[in-house]
Amino acid sequence: MSEGLTLEIVTPEKMAFTGTVEEVTIPGTEGEFGVLRGHEAFLTSVDIGELNFTKDGKKTYYAVNTGYAEVTSNKVTILIETAERSDSIDKDRARRAKENAEARLAQIAKDHVDYEKMRIALIRAITRLHVSEK
Amino acid sequence: MASLKDIKRKVGAVQKTKQITRAMNMVAASKFKAAQLRMENFRPYASKFMDVLNSLALRVESMSHPLLAVRDPKRIRVICMTSDRGLCGGFNTNLIKATERFLRDKSKEGKEASLINIGRKGRDFFRKKANVIGQRVDVLSKYDMTLAVSISNDVIVPFIKEEYDELYLIYNQFVNVSVQRPTVVRLFPLPSIGQDVDIDPEKNLDYVYEPSEEALLQKLLPMYVHVLVYRALLETSAGENGARMAAMDNATSNCEELIKSLTLKMNKARQAAITAELMDIVGGTEALSKG
């Protein structure tokens, strides 16, 4: 089974990636999981987090937003709302977003309407920062 | 008859206007191309998304989700999606008219309507005319999925809290460059999905679902709303630029016609002036020779 695994990362903006890879690691909502060729058919939702795949022995990292992943034995299709490759992330912007979110979270009460929104924004900023350092 | 100088000035002014309208036409054309490209790029995402949503909906026997809840529609909410800028023909006017008619019909039925404006043109028009509860302006020049997500979240939460019963989205459906059709779509409660679809049984693999089908569907439904809103945004932006292209093309050819007729007038005036001058000279010499 040397043909590898076909990976498609689809976002509303564009096809972020299509190609053959050896392995994919996906941040599912039920926990991170890895996919190799021959995986059983599988459908799950994807959370904000770090996605990576290995192609020709080299790892590529993406920061992704919510969506879902469809896995069949030789193909993985990931539909997500945003996907940013590690080298295309604007670190300063991510850092600013993180500081903003932290400052805002410190001000408002937990039951405030914006609290959940800001919490998600913070998680996203942290993920992007984290991924950008890979 | 206007003097030669006046007409000359007018021709100059029309020429300048023509330059502007032609430039705007070209800008709109390039923006239109970009918008069209985005629509094409969105297609694989949308179609794959619908495939999964439909196949999931078929598997789940009874769907229950707050976004599908049908209530007696007493309080409705309307999102009106116009452009931020004008000079695009009847693009916004038609949409605003359609929105007004829709609101009037609903209030005749005794329903309480509130309005959310996306885009400056709609906001300016409805500012004092309707019960406006939200607005977003200057967002269409640069937007992505996050805008659709945040618009959606602003309506999803109050719907789940039962602050209103029905949500409609009114936007210009993009038919082609010169045709945009104002369309009313009901967003909430979401129209039932998974009906009237034929799913290829070959493709219908036995998936392992994680979390369960129901839980997954709960997660996908809000995303479905994002997809619908994003599509409306894309169509609005493509339609706006298409409409502007057509409007500016018209304006440019009108300018050309105007220049033509003004030049004719100018030449006539010049000819008249020369004739008058000649008559003066001839008259003068005749008077001299007689004396």
CSV table of C-alpha atoms in Angstrom, one decimal:
chain,number,residue,atom,x,y,z
A,1,MET,CA,0.0,0.0,0.0
A,2,SER,CA,2.4,2.6,-1.1
A,3,GLU,CA,-0.1,4.9,-2.9
A,4,GLY,CA,-0.6,6.9,0.2
A,5,LEU,CA,-3.6,8.8,1.3
A,6,THR,CA,-5.4,11.5,-0.7
A,7,LEU,CA,-6.0,14.6,1.4
A,8,GLU,CA,-8.3,17.5,0.6
A,9,ILE,CA,-8.6,20.5,2.7
A,10,VAL,CA,-11.6,22.6,1.5
A,11,THR,CA,-12.4,26.0,2.9
A,12,PRO,CA,-15.1,28.5,1.6
A,13,GLU,CA,-12.3,30.6,0.2
A,14,LYS,CA,-10.4,28.0,-1.7
A,15,MET,CA,-9.0,24.5,-1.8
A,16,ALA,CA,-6.4,25.0,0.8
A,17,PHE,CA,-4.6,21.7,0.0
A,18,THR,CA,-5.0,18.7,-2.3
A,19,GLY,CA,-2.4,16.0,-2.6
A,20,THR,CA,-1.2,12.7,-1.5
A,21,VAL,CA,0.2,12.4,2.0
A,22,GLU,CA,1.4,9.7,4.3
A,23,GLU,CA,-0.3,10.7,7.5
A,24,VAL,CA,-2.8,13.3,8.8
A,25,THR,CA,-3.4,14.4,12.3
A,26,ILE,CA,-6.8,16.1,12.8
A,27,PRO,CA,-8.1,18.0,15.9
A,28,GLY,CA,-11.5,16.3,16.3
A,29,THR,CA,-14.0,17.5,18.8
A,30,GLU,CA,-13.7,14.1,20.6
A,31,GLY,CA,-9.9,14.4,20.7
A,32,GLU,CA,-7.0,14.5,18.2
A,33,PHE,CA,-6.7,11.6,15.9
A,34,GLY,CA,-4.3,10.4,13.3
A,35,VAL,CA,-5.2,8.9,10.0
A,36,LEU,CA,-3.2,6.5,7.9
A,37,ARG,CA,-4.2,4.7,4.7
A,38,GLY,CA,-6.7,2.0,5.3
A,39,HIS,CA,-8.5,3.8,8.0
A,40,GLU,CA,-12.2,2.8,8.5
A,41,ALA,CA,-14.9,5.0,7.1
A,42,PHE,CA,-15.3,7.7,9.6
A,43,LEU,CA,-17.1,11.1,10.0
A,44,THR,CA,-16.4,13.5,12.7
A,45,SER,CA,-16.5,17.2,13.6
A,46,VAL,CA,-13.3,19.2,13.8
A,47,ASP,CA,-12.6,21.7,16.4
A,48,ILE,CA,-10.4,24.8,16.5
A,49,GLY,CA,-6.9,23.5,16.7
A,50,GLU,CA,-3.8,22.3,15.0
A,51,LEU,CA,-3.9,20.1,11.9
A,52,ASN,CA,-0.8,18.5,10.4
A,53,PHE,CA,0.1,16.1,7.7
A,54,THR,CA,3.3,14.4,6.6
A,55,LYS,CA,4.2,14.5,2.9
A,56,ASP,CA,7.5,13.1,1.7
A,57,GLY,CA,8.6,12.8,5.3
A,58,LYS,CA,8.0,16.5,5.9
A,59,LYS,CA,5.4,17.9,8.3
A,60,THR,CA,3.1,20.8,7.4
A,61,TYR,CA,1.0,22.5,10.0
A,62,TYR,CA,-2.3,24.3,9.7
A,63,ALA,CA,-4.3,26.3,12.2
A,64,VAL,CA,-7.9,25.4,11.6
A,65,ASN,CA,-11.4,26.5,12.6
A,66,THR,CA,-14.5,24.4,13.1
A,67,GLY,CA,-15.8,22.0,10.5
A,68,TYR,CA,-15.8,18.3,9.9
A,69,ALA,CA,-13.7,15.5,8.4
A,70,GLU,CA,-14.8,12.7,6.3
A,71,VAL,CA,-12.4,9.7,6.2
A,72,THR,CA,-12.5,6.7,3.9
A,73,SER,CA,-9.9,4.1,3.4
A,74,ASN,CA,-7.8,6.1,1.0
A,75,LYS,CA,-9.2,9.6,1.1
A,76,VAL,CA,-9.6,12.3,3.7
A,77,THR,CA,-11.8,15.3,3.1
A,78,ILE,CA,-11.7,18.1,5.6
A,79,LEU,CA,-14.3,20.9,5.3
A,80,ILE,CA,-13.4,23.8,7.6
A,81,GLU,CA,-14.3,27.4,7.8
A,82,THR,CA,-10.7,28.6,7.9
A,83,ALA,CA,-7.3,27.0,7.4
A,84,GLU,CA,-4.0,28.8,7.7
A,85,ARG,CA,-0.7,27.3,7.0
A,86,SER,CA,1.9,27.9,9.7
A,87,ASP,CA,4.1,30.1,7.5
A,88,SER,CA,1.2,32.3,6.4
A,89,ILE,CA,0.1,33.3,9.9
A,90,ASP,CA,0.6,36.9,10.9
A,91,LYS,CA,2.2,36.5,14.3
A,92,ASP,CA,1.7,40.1,15.4
A,93,ARG,CA,-2.0,40.0,14.5
A,94,ALA,CA,-2.4,36.8,16.4
A,95,ARG,CA,-0.6,38.2,19.4
A,96,ARG,CA,-2.7,41.3,19.4
A,97,ALA,CA,-5.9,39.3,19.0
A,98,LYS,CA,-4.8,37.2,22.0
A,99,GLU,CA,-4.1,40.3,24.1
A,100,ASN,CA,-7.4,41.9,23.2
A,101,ALA,CA,-9.3,38.8,24.0
A,102,GLU,CA,-7.5,38.4,27.3
A,103,ALA,CA,-8.2,42.0,28.3
A,104,ARG,CA,-11.8,41.7,27.4
A,105,LEU,CA,-12.3,38.5,29.2
A,106,ALA,CA,-10.8,40.0,32.4
A,107,GLN,CA,-13.4,42.8,32.3
A,108,ILE,CA,-16.6,40.9,31.7
A,109,ALA,CA,-18.6,38.5,33.8
A,110,LYS,CA,-18.9,34.9,32.9
A,111,ASP,CA,-22.5,35.1,32.0
A,112,HIS,CA,-22.1,38.1,29.7
A,113,VAL,CA,-23.2,37.5,26.1
A,114,ASP,CA,-19.7,38.2,24.8
A,115,TYR,CA,-17.9,35.9,27.2
A,116,GLU,CA,-18.3,32.7,25.1
A,117,LYS,CA,-17.4,34.7,21.9
A,118,MET,CA,-14.3,36.1,23.5
A,119,ARG,CA,-13.3,32.8,24.9
A,120,ILE,CA,-13.4,31.2,21.5
A,121,ALA,CA,-11.5,34.1,20.0
A,122,LEU,CA,-8.8,33.6,22.6
A,123,ILE,CA,-8.5,29.9,21.9
A,124,ARG,CA,-8.2,30.7,18.2
A,125,ALA,CA,-5.5,33.3,18.8
A,126,ILE,CA,-3.6,30.9,21.0
A,127,THR,CA,-3.8,28.1,18.4
A,128,ARG,CA,-2.6,30.4,15.7
A,129,LEU,CA,0.3,31.6,17.7
A,130,HIS,CA,1.2,28.1,18.6
A,131,VAL,CA,1.0,26.9,15.0
A,132,SER,CA,2.9,29.8,13.7
A,133,GLU,CA,5.9,28.8,15.8
A,134,LYS,CA,6.2,25.3,14.1
B,1,MET,CA,-28.5,80.1,-28.4
B,2,ALA,CA,-25.7,79.4,-25.9
B,3,SER,CA,-22.4,81.0,-26.7
B,4,LEU,CA,-19.5,79.1,-28.2
B,5,LYS,CA,-17.5,79.3,-25.1
B,6,ASP,CA,-20.3,77.9,-22.9
B,7,ILE,CA,-20.8,74.9,-25.2
B,8,LYS,CA,-17.1,74.2,-25.3
B,9,ARG,CA,-17.0,74.2,-21.5
B,10,LYS,CA,-19.9,71.8,-21.4
B,11,VAL,CA,-18.2,69.4,-23.8
B,12,GLY,CA,-15.1,69.4,-21.6
B,13,ALA,CA,-17.2,68.7,-18.5
B,14,VAL,CA,-19.0,65.8,-20.2
B,15,GLN,CA,-15.7,64.4,-21.4
B,16,LYS,CA,-14.4,64.4,-17.8
B,17,THR,CA,-17.5,62.6,-16.6
B,18,LYS,CA,-17.0,60.0,-19.3
B,19,GLN,CA,-13.5,59.4,-18.1
B,20,ILE,CA,-14.8,58.8,-14.6
B,21,THR,CA,-17.6,56.5,-15.6
B,22,ARG,CA,-15.3,54.5,-17.8
B,23,ALA,CA,-12.7,54.1,-15.0
B,24,MET,CA,-15.5,53.0,-12.7
B,25,ASN,CA,-16.6,50.5,-15.2
B,26,MET,CA,-13.2,49.0,-15.4
B,27,VAL,CA,-12.7,48.9,-11.6
B,28,ALA,CA,-16.1,47.2,-11.3
B,29,ALA,CA,-15.2,44.7,-14.0
B,30,SER,CA,-12.0,43.7,-12.2
B,31,LYS,CA,-13.8,43.5,-8.8
B,32,PHE,CA,-16.5,41.5,-10.5
B,33,LYS,CA,-14.0,39.0,-11.8
B,34,ALA,CA,-12.6,38.6,-8.3
B,35,ALA,CA,-16.1,38.1,-6.8
B,36,GLN,CA,-16.9,35.6,-9.5
B,37,LEU,CA,-13.7,33.7,-8.7
B,38,ARG,CA,-14.7,33.5,-5.0
B,39,MET,CA,-18.0,32.2,-6.0
B,40,GLU,CA,-16.4,29.4,-8.0
B,41,ASN,CA,-14.0,28.7,-5.2
B,42,PHE,CA,-16.9,28.4,-2.8
B,43,ARG,CA,-18.7,25.8,-4.9
B,44,PRO,CA,-16.8,22.7,-3.9
B,45,TYR,CA,-17.1,23.6,-0.3
B,46,ALA,CA,-20.9,24.2,-0.5
B,47,SER,CA,-21.6,21.0,-2.6
B,48,LYS,CA,-19.5,18.8,-0.3
B,49,PHE,CA,-21.1,20.3,2.7
B,50,MET,CA,-24.6,19.7,1.4
B,51,ASP,CA,-23.7,16.1,0.5
B,52,VAL,CA,-22.7,15.3,4.1
B,53,LEU,CA,-25.6,17.3,5.6
B,54,ASN,CA,-28.2,15.5,3.5
B,55,SER,CA,-26.7,12.0,4.0
B,56,LEU,CA,-26.7,12.7,7.8
B,57,ALA,CA,-30.2,14.0,7.8
B,58,LEU,CA,-31.3,10.8,6.1
B,59,ARG,CA,-29.8,8.7,8.8
B,60,VAL,CA,-31.2,10.6,11.7
B,61,GLU,CA,-34.8,9.6,12.1
B,62,SER,CA,-36.3,12.5,13.9
B,63,MET,CA,-34.4,15.7,13.7
B,64,SER,CA,-34.9,18.0,16.6
B,65,HIS,CA,-32.8,21.1,16.9
B,66,PRO,CA,-33.7,24.6,18.2
B,67,LEU,CA,-33.0,26.0,14.7
B,68,LEU,CA,-35.7,23.7,13.3
B,69,ALA,CA,-38.4,24.7,15.8
B,70,VAL,CA,-41.6,25.9,14.2
B,71,ARG,CA,-43.4,28.4,16.3
B,72,ASP,CA,-46.4,30.6,15.6
B,73,PRO,CA,-44.7,33.4,13.7
B,74,LYS,CA,-45.7,36.5,15.6
B,75,ARG,CA,-42.4,38.2,15.7
B,76,ILE,CA,-40.3,38.0,12.6
B,77,ARG,CA,-36.9,39.3,11.8
B,78,VAL,CA,-35.5,40.3,8.4
B,79,ILE,CA,-32.0,40.7,7.2
B,80,CYS,CA,-31.7,43.1,4.3
B,81,MET,CA,-28.4,42.7,2.4
B,82,THR,CA,-27.6,45.8,0.3
B,83,SER,CA,-24.3,47.1,-1.0
B,84,ASP,CA,-22.3,49.8,0.7
B,85,ARG,CA,-21.9,52.0,-2.3
B,86,GLY,CA,-24.3,53.4,-4.9
B,87,LEU,CA,-23.9,54.1,-8.6
B,88,CYS,CA,-24.9,50.6,-9.5
B,89,GLY,CA,-28.2,51.1,-11.2
B,90,GLY,CA,-31.3,49.7,-9.6
B,91,PHE,CA,-29.4,47.1,-7.6
B,92,ASN,CA,-30.2,48.6,-4.2
B,93,THR,CA,-33.4,50.3,-5.1
B,94,ASN,CA,-35.1,47.1,-6.2
B,95,LEU,CA,-33.9,45.3,-3.2
B,96,ILE,CA,-35.1,48.0,-0.8
B,97,LYS,CA,-38.5,48.1,-2.6
B,98,ALA,CA,-38.8,44.3,-2.2
B,99,THR,CA,-37.9,44.6,1.5
B,100,GLU,CA,-40.4,47.4,2.0
B,101,ARG,CA,-43.1,45.4,0.4
B,102,PHE,CA,-42.3,42.3,2.4
B,103,LEU,CA,-42.3,44.3,5.7
B,104,ARG,CA,-45.6,45.9,4.8
B,105,ASP,CA,-47.3,42.6,3.9
B,106,LYS,CA,-46.1,41.1,7.2
B,107,SER,CA,-47.3,44.0,9.3
B,108,LYS,CA,-50.7,43.8,7.5
B,109,GLU,CA,-50.9,40.2,8.8
B,110,GLY,CA,-50.4,41.7,12.2
B,111,LYS,CA,-46.8,40.5,12.7
B,112,GLU,CA,-44.2,42.4,14.5
B,113,ALA,CA,-41.1,42.8,12.3
B,114,SER,CA,-37.6,43.9,13.1
B,115,LEU,CA,-34.8,44.6,10.6
B,116,ILE,CA,-31.1,44.0,10.4
B,117,ASN,CA,-29.3,45.9,7.8
B,118,ILE,CA,-26.2,44.7,6.1
B,119,GLY,CA,-24.7,47.3,3.8
B,120,ARG,CA,-24.8,51.1,4.0
B,121,LYS,CA,-27.5,51.7,1.4
B,122,GLY,CA,-30.2,49.7,3.2
B,123,ARG,CA,-29.2,51.3,6.5
B,124,ASP,CA,-29.5,54.8,5.2
B,125,PHE,CA,-32.9,54.1,3.7
B,126,PHE,CA,-34.5,52.3,6.7
B,127,ARG,CA,-32.9,54.4,9.4
B,128,LYS,CA,-36.2,56.0,10.4
B,129,LYS,CA,-38.7,53.9,8.5
B,130,ALA,CA,-38.5,50.5,10.2
B,131,ASN,CA,-37.7,48.9,13.5
B,132,VAL,CA,-34.0,48.5,12.9
B,133,ILE,CA,-32.2,46.4,15.5
B,134,GLY,CA,-28.9,45.7,14.0
B,135,GLN,CA,-26.6,46.9,11.2
B,136,ARG,CA,-23.3,46.3,9.6
B,137,VAL,CA,-21.9,48.8,7.2
B,138,ASP,CA,-18.7,49.0,5.2
B,139,VAL,CA,-18.2,45.2,5.5
B,140,LEU,CA,-18.6,44.2,1.9
B,141,SER,CA,-15.4,45.6,0.5
B,142,LYS,CA,-13.4,43.0,2.4
B,143,TYR,CA,-15.0,40.0,4.0
B,144,ASP,CA,-14.5,36.4,4.5
B,145,MET,CA,-16.3,33.5,6.2
B,146,THR,CA,-15.8,35.1,9.7
B,147,LEU,CA,-18.3,37.8,8.7
B,148,ALA,CA,-20.9,35.2,7.7
B,149,VAL,CA,-20.2,33.4,11.0
B,150,SER,CA,-20.6,36.6,13.1
B,151,ILE,CA,-23.8,37.6,11.2
B,152,SER,CA,-25.2,34.2,11.8
B,153,ASN,CA,-24.3,34.0,15.4
B,154,ASP,CA,-26.1,37.3,16.0
B,155,VAL,CA,-29.3,35.8,14.8
B,156,ILE,CA,-28.9,32.2,16.0
B,157,VAL,CA,-28.7,33.0,19.7
B,158,PRO,CA,-31.9,35.2,19.9
B,159,PHE,CA,-33.8,32.6,17.9
B,160,ILE,CA,-32.8,29.8,20.3
B,161,LYS,CA,-33.8,32.1,23.2
B,162,GLU,CA,-37.2,32.5,21.4
B,163,GLU,CA,-36.9,36.3,21.2
B,164,TYR,CA,-38.4,36.0,17.7
B,165,ASP,CA,-40.0,33.3,15.6
B,166,GLU,CA,-39.0,33.5,12.0
B,167,LEU,CA,-36.0,34.9,10.1
B,168,TYR,CA,-35.9,36.0,6.5
B,169,LEU,CA,-33.0,37.0,4.4
B,170,ILE,CA,-33.6,39.3,1.6
B,171,TYR,CA,-30.7,39.7,-0.9
B,172,ASN,CA,-30.0,40.0,-4.6
B,173,GLN,CA,-29.7,36.7,-6.2
B,174,PHE,CA,-27.0,36.7,-8.8
B,175,VAL,CA,-28.4,35.4,-12.1
B,176,ASN,CA,-25.9,36.9,-14.5
B,177,VAL,CA,-23.9,40.1,-15.0
B,178,SER,CA,-26.9,42.2,-15.9
B,179,VAL,CA,-29.6,40.4,-14.0
B,180,GLN,CA,-29.9,40.4,-10.2
B,181,ARG,CA,-33.1,39.2,-8.7
B,182,PRO,CA,-34.3,40.3,-5.2
B,183,THR,CA,-35.0,37.1,-3.3
B,184,VAL,CA,-36.6,36.3,0.0
B,185,VAL,CA,-35.3,33.2,1.8
B,186,ARG,CA,-36.6,31.9,5.0
B,187,LEU,CA,-33.6,31.1,7.2
B,188,PHE,CA,-35.3,30.1,10.5
B,189,PRO,CA,-36.8,27.8,11.2
B,190,LEU,CA,-34.5,26.1,8.7
B,191,PRO,CA,-36.4,24.4,5.9
B,192,SER,CA,-36.2,20.7,6.3
B,193,ILE,CA,-33.2,19.1,4.8
B,194,GLY,CA,-32.5,15.7,3.5
B,195,GLN,CA,-35.7,15.6,1.5
B,196,ASP,CA,-35.9,15.1,-2.2
B,197,VAL,CA,-32.4,14.0,-2.5
B,198,ASP,CA,-31.2,10.9,-4.1
B,199,ILE,CA,-28.1,9.6,-2.5
B,200,ASP,CA,-26.1,7.2,-4.5
B,201,PRO,CA,-26.3,4.0,-2.4
B,202,GLU,CA,-22.8,3.0,-3.6
B,203,LYS,CA,-21.5,6.2,-2.0
B,204,ASN,CA,-23.4,5.6,1.1
B,205,LEU,CA,-20.7,4.0,3.1
B,206,ASP,CA,-21.1,2.8,6.6
B,207,TYR,CA,-19.4,5.5,8.5
B,208,VAL,CA,-18.5,5.5,12.0
B,209,TYR,CA,-19.8,8.7,13.5
B,210,GLU,CA,-18.1,10.4,16.3
B,211,PRO,CA,-19.9,11.9,18.1
B,212,SER,CA,-23.2,10.3,17.3
B,213,GLU,CA,-25.2,11.2,14.1
B,214,GLU,CA,-27.5,13.4,16.1
B,215,ALA,CA,-24.8,15.3,17.9
B,216,LEU,CA,-22.9,15.8,14.6
B,217,LEU,CA,-26.0,17.1,13.0
B,218,GLN,CA,-26.4,19.6,15.8
B,219,LYS,CA,-23.0,20.9,15.0
B,220,LEU,CA,-23.5,21.0,11.3
B,221,LEU,CA,-26.8,23.0,11.4
B,222,PRO,CA,-25.2,26.2,12.5
B,223,MET,CA,-22.6,25.7,9.9
B,224,TYR,CA,-25.4,25.3,7.3
B,225,VAL,CA,-26.6,28.8,8.3
B,226,HIS,CA,-23.0,30.1,7.8
B,227,VAL,CA,-23.0,28.6,4.4
B,228,LEU,CA,-26.3,30.2,3.4
B,229,VAL,CA,-25.3,33.6,4.7
B,230,TYR,CA,-21.9,33.4,3.1
B,231,ARG,CA,-23.4,32.5,-0.3
B,232,ALA,CA,-25.7,35.5,0.0
B,233,LEU,CA,-22.7,37.7,0.7
B,234,LEU,CA,-20.9,36.4,-2.3
B,235,GLU,CA,-23.9,36.8,-4.6
B,236,THR,CA,-24.4,40.4,-3.3
B,237,SER,CA,-20.9,41.3,-3.9
B,238,ALA,CA,-20.8,39.8,-7.4
B,239,GLY,CA,-24.2,41.3,-8.2
B,240,GLU,CA,-23.2,44.7,-7.0
B,241,ASN,CA,-20.2,44.9,-9.2
B,242,GLY,CA,-22.0,43.4,-12.1
B,243,ALA,CA,-24.7,46.0,-11.8
B,244,ARG,CA,-22.2,48.7,-11.5
B,245,MET,CA,-20.4,47.5,-14.6
B,246,ALA,CA,-23.6,47.7,-16.6
B,247,ALA,CA,-24.7,51.0,-15.1
B,248,MET,CA,-21.3,52.6,-15.8
B,249,ASP,CA,-21.2,51.1,-19.3
B,250,ASN,CA,-24.5,52.8,-20.0
B,251,ALA,CA,-23.3,56.1,-18.5
B,252,THR,CA,-20.2,56.0,-20.7
B,253,SER,CA,-22.2,55.6,-23.9
B,254,ASN,CA,-24.7,58.3,-22.8
B,255,CYS,CA,-21.7,60.6,-22.3
B,256,GLU,CA,-20.5,59.8,-25.8
B,257,GLU,CA,-23.9,60.6,-27.3
B,258,LEU,CA,-24.0,63.8,-25.3
B,259,ILE,CA,-20.6,64.8,-26.6
B,260,LYS,CA,-21.6,64.1,-30.1
B,261,SER,CA,-24.7,66.3,-30.0
B,262,LEU,CA,-22.9,69.0,-28.1
B,263,THR,CA,-20.0,69.0,-30.6
B,264,LEU,CA,-22.6,69.4,-33.4
B,265,LYS,CA,-24.1,72.3,-31.6
B,266,MET,CA,-20.7,73.8,-31.0
B,267,ASN,CA,-19.8,73.6,-34.7
B,268,LYS,CA,-23.1,75.2,-35.6
B,269,ALA,CA,-22.5,78.0,-33.2
B,270,ARG,CA,-19.0,78.5,-34.6
B,271,GLN,CA,-20.4,78.5,-38.1
B,272,ALA,CA,-23.0,81.1,-37.1
B,273,ALA,CA,-20.4,83.3,-35.6
B,274,ILE,CA,-18.2,83.2,-38.7
B,275,THR,CA,-21.2,84.0,-40.9
B,276,ALA,CA,-22.2,86.9,-38.7
B,277,GLU,CA,-18.7,88.3,-38.9
B,278,LEU,CA,-18.5,87.9,-42.7
B,279,MET,CA,-21.9,89.7,-43.0
B,280,ASP,CA,-20.5,92.5,-40.9
B,281,ILE,CA,-17.4,92.9,-43.1
B,282,VAL,CA,-19.4,92.7,-46.3
B,283,GLY,CA,-21.9,95.2,-45.0
B,284,GLY,CA,-19.1,97.5,-44.0
B,285,THR,CA,-17.3,97.4,-47.3
B,286,GLU,CA,-20.6,97.9,-49.1
B,287,ALA,CA,-21.4,101.0,-47.0
B,288,LEU,CA,-17.9,102.4,-47.7
B,289,SER,CA,-18.0,101.9,-51.5
B,290,LYS,CA,-21.4,103.6,-51.7
B,291,GLY,CA,-20.1,106.6,-49.9
